[in-house]
XYZ file of C-alpha atoms in Angstrom:
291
model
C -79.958 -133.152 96.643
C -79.898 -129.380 97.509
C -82.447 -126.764 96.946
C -81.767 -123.639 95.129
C -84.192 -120.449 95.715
C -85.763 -118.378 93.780
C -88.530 -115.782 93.870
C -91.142 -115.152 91.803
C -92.135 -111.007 91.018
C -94.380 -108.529 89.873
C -92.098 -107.225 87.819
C -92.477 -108.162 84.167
C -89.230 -107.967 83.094
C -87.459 -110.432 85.737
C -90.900 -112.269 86.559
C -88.200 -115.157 87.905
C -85.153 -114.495 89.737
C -82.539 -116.893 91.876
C -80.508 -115.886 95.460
C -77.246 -116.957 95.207
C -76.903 -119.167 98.929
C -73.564 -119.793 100.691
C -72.986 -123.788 100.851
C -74.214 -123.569 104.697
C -77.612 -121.926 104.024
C -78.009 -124.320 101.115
C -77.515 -126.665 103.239
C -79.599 -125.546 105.969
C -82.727 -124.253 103.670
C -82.706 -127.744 102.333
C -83.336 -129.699 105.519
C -86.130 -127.176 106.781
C -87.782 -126.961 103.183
C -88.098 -130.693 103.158
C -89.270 -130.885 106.546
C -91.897 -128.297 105.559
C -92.827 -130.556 102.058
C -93.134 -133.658 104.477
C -95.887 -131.908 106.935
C -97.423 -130.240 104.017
C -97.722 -134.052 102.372
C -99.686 -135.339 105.739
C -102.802 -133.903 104.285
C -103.149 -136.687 102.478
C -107.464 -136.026 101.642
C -107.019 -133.870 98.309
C -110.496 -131.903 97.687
C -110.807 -130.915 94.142
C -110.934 -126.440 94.045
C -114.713 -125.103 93.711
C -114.324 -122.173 95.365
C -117.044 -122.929 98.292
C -115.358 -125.985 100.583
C -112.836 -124.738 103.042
C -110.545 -127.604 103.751
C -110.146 -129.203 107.920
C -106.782 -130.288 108.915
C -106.184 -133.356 107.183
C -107.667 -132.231 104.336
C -106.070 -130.238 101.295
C -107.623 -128.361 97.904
C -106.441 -129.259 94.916
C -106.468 -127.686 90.616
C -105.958 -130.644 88.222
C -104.514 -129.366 84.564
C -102.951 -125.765 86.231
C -101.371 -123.882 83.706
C -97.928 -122.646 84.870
C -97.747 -119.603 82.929
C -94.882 -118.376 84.768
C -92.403 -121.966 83.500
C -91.496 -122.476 87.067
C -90.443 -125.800 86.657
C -88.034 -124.690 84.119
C -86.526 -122.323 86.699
C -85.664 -125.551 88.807
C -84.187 -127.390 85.781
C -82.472 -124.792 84.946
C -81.202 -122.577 87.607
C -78.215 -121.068 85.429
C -80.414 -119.809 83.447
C -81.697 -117.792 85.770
C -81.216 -114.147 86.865
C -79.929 -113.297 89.960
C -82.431 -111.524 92.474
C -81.219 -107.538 92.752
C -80.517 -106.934 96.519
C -82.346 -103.805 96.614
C -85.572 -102.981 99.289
C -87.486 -101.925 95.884
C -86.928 -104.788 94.592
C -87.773 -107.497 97.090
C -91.225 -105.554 97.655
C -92.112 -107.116 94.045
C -91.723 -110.459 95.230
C -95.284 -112.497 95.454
C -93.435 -115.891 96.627
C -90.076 -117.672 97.064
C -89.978 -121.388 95.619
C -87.575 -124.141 95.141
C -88.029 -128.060 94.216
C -86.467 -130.777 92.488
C -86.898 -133.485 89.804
C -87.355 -136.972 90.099
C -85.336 -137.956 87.353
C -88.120 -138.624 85.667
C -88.633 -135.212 83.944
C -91.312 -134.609 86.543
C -90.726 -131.573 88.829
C -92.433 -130.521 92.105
C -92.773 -126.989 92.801
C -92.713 -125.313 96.422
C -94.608 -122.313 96.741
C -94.420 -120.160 99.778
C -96.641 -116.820 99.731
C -94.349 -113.711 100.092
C -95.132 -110.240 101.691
C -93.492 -107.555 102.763
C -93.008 -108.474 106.042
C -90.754 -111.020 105.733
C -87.979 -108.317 104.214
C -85.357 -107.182 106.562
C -84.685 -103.689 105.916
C -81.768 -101.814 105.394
C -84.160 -99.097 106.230
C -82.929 -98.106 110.160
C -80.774 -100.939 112.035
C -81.596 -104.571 112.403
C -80.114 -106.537 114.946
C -79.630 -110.147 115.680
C -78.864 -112.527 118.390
C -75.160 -114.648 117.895
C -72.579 -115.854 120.524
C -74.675 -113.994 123.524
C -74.548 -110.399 121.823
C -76.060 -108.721 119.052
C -74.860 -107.995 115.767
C -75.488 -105.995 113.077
C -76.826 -107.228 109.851
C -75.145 -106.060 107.070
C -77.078 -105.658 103.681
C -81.233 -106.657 103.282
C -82.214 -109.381 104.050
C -85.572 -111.625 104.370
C -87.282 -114.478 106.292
C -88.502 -117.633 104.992
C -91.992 -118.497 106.233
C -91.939 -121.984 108.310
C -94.482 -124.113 106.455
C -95.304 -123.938 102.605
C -98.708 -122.623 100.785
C -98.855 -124.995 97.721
C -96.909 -127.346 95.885
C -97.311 -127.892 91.801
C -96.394 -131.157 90.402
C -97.479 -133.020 87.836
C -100.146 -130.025 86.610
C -101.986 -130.344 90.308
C -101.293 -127.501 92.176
C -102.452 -128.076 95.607
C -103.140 -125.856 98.810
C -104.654 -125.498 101.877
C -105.667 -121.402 101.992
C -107.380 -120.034 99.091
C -106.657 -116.719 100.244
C -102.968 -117.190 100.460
C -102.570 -118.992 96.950
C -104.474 -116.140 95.085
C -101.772 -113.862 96.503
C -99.216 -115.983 94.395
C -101.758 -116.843 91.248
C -104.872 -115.868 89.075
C -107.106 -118.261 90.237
C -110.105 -116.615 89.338
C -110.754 -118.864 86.351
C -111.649 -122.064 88.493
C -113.812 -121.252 90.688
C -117.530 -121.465 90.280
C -119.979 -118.823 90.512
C -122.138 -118.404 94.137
C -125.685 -119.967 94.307
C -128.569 -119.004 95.655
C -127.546 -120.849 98.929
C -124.042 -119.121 99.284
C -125.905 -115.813 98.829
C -128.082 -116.422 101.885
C -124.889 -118.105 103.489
C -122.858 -115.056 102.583
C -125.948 -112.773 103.889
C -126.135 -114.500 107.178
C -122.147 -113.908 107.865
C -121.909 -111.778 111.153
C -119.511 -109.464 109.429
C -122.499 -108.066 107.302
C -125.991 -107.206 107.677
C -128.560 -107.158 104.449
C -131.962 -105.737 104.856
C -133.185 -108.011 101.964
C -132.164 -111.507 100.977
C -134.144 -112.267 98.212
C -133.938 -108.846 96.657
C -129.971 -109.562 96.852
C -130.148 -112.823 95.406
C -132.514 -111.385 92.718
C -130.297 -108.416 91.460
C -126.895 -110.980 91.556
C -125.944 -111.339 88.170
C -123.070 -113.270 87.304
C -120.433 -110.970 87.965
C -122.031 -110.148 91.702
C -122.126 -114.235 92.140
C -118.486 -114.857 91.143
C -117.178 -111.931 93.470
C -119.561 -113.426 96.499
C -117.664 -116.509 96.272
C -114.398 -115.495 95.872
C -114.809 -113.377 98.832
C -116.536 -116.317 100.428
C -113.308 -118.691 99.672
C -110.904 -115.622 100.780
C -112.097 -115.148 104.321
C -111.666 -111.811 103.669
C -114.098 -110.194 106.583
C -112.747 -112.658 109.064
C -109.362 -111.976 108.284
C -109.486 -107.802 107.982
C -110.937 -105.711 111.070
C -114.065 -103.961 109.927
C -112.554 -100.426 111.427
C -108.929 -101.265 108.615
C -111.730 -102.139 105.601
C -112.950 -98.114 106.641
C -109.931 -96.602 106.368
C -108.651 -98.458 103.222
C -112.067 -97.587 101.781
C -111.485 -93.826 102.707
C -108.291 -93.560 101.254
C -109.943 -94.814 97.946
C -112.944 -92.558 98.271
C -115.549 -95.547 97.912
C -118.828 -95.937 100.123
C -118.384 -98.228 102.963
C -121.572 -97.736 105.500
C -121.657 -99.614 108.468
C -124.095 -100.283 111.006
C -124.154 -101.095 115.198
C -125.839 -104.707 115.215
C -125.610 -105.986 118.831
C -122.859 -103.818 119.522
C -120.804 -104.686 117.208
C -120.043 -102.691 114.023
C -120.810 -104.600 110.563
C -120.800 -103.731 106.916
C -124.070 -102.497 105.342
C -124.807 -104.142 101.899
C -126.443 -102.112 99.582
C -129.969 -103.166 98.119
C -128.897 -101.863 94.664
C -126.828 -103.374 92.343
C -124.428 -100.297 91.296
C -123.398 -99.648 94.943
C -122.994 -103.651 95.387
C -120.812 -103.929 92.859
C -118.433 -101.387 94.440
C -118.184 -102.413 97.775
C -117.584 -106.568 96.509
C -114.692 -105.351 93.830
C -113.467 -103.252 96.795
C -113.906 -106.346 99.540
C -112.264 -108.649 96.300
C -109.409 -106.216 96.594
C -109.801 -104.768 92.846
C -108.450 -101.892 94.165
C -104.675 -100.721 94.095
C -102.283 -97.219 94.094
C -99.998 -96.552 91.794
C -96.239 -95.899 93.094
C -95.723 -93.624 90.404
C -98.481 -90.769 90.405
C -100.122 -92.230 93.621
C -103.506 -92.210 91.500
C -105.812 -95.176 92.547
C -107.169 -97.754 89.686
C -109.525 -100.475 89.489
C -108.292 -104.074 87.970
C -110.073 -106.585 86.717
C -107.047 -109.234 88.020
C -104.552 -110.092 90.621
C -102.083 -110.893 88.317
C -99.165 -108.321 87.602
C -98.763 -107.242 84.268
């Protein structure tokens, strides 16, 4: 059995697209994607997805009844079907993950997912180098890297995971999570990354849409992941109030006491935010999906 690759894009109109592999790399990406699917399968607690319980090590989340929208498992069925990838820098910046996986025979299919960025492209832009043979060569033509360990695997309608954070960069998975409770609010306001004045006037001007951006933003690890002094800039370059305050000496995010201002800073912290390429104007979305 050998794996073939494919990507999966922003771009509507080749959402799906395959690399055509030597024999070798075939070969090669075979043996270190199974290796990856075997360590991925040692987590062998599943937790079902509520959008509060961060899994230990051991441990993985898990969505029963996922809807692949995007017919991935069709894609591995079917891989002539399917449209070569364009080898163009443009063009791998629209990828959101590379996957490959098999069948059992069966006419059940298991999908691995690993979360794509733009990091992982090697750019035609300037001169990349590798090491072969004690010297370095040139690489001709873009290029990319594939991660060393998987972020989900789909099979069977459960789509499991261990990062929350990383599989919403691949999915919507706004639609099964649960909304924050009054606990995660005082959970959330205790975080050392923030400081609110008042916790019960918070909790008492959360409406729905304020709880179900606290947790998401909970489950993302978003202001343990980003520096504080990067959430100013990004916030600057989008013209949207970001105060922050010295609390022991260390700089933290200010919430605001009203609910307008709230509501700002969590769709900015929930990364509602994005910049066009085209007229560089800046727009609010209401989902990380690509349309």
């Amino acid at each position: 059995m050998l794996f073939n690759l494919f990507a999966l894009t922003s771009d509507p109109a080749k959402r799906i697209v395959k690399f055509d592999l030597s024999s070798a790399v075939q070969d090669d990406l075979t043996t270190y994607l199974q290796q990856q699917e075997a360590a991925f399968d040692l987590s062998v607690e599943q937790i079902p997805f509520d959008g509060k319980y961060k899994p230990d090590d051991g441990e993985v989340l898990f969505i029963d009844n996922y809807d692949d929208i995007d017919n991935l498992s069709n894609a591995i069925t079917n891989p002539l079907s399917v449209e070569v990838v364009e080898p163009t820098e443009s063009f791998f910046g629209d990828i959101k993950a590379l996957f490959t996986g098999y069948s059992d025979g069966n006419g059940d299919v298991k999908v691995l997912l690993q979360n794509f960025d733009r990091r992982r492209i090697i750019s035609t832009n300037g001169l990349s180098i590798f090491h072969s043979a004690n010297v370095y060569k040139k690489i001709e033509g873009i290029g990319l890297t594939v991660d060393s360990k998987l972020t989900a695997i789909l099979e069977g309608g459960k789509l499991r995971f261990h990062s929350f954070f990383m599989a919403r960069q691949m999915f919507d998975l706004s639609e099964y999570y649960k909304e924050a409770t009054n606990d995660d609010i005082t959970i959330f306001s205790s975080s050392d990354a923030v400081q609110v004045s008042d916790v019960d006037n918070l909790i008492e001007i959360s409406d729905s849409w304020v709880r179900r951006k606290i947790s998401l933003i909970q489950q993302s690890d978003i202001l343990e992941l980003v520096p504080i002094n990067v959430m100013k800039a990004v916030a600057s370059e989008f013209n949207i109030p970001f105060v922050t305050v010295d609390v022991n000496g260390d700089e933290v995010i200010k919430i605001p006491s009203n609910k307008s201002d709230l509501k700002v800073l969590l769709r900015f912290l929930d990364e509602d935010y994005y910049k066009s390429p085209l007229s560089n104007t800046s727009f609010v979305t209401n989902s990380k999906r690509a349309l």
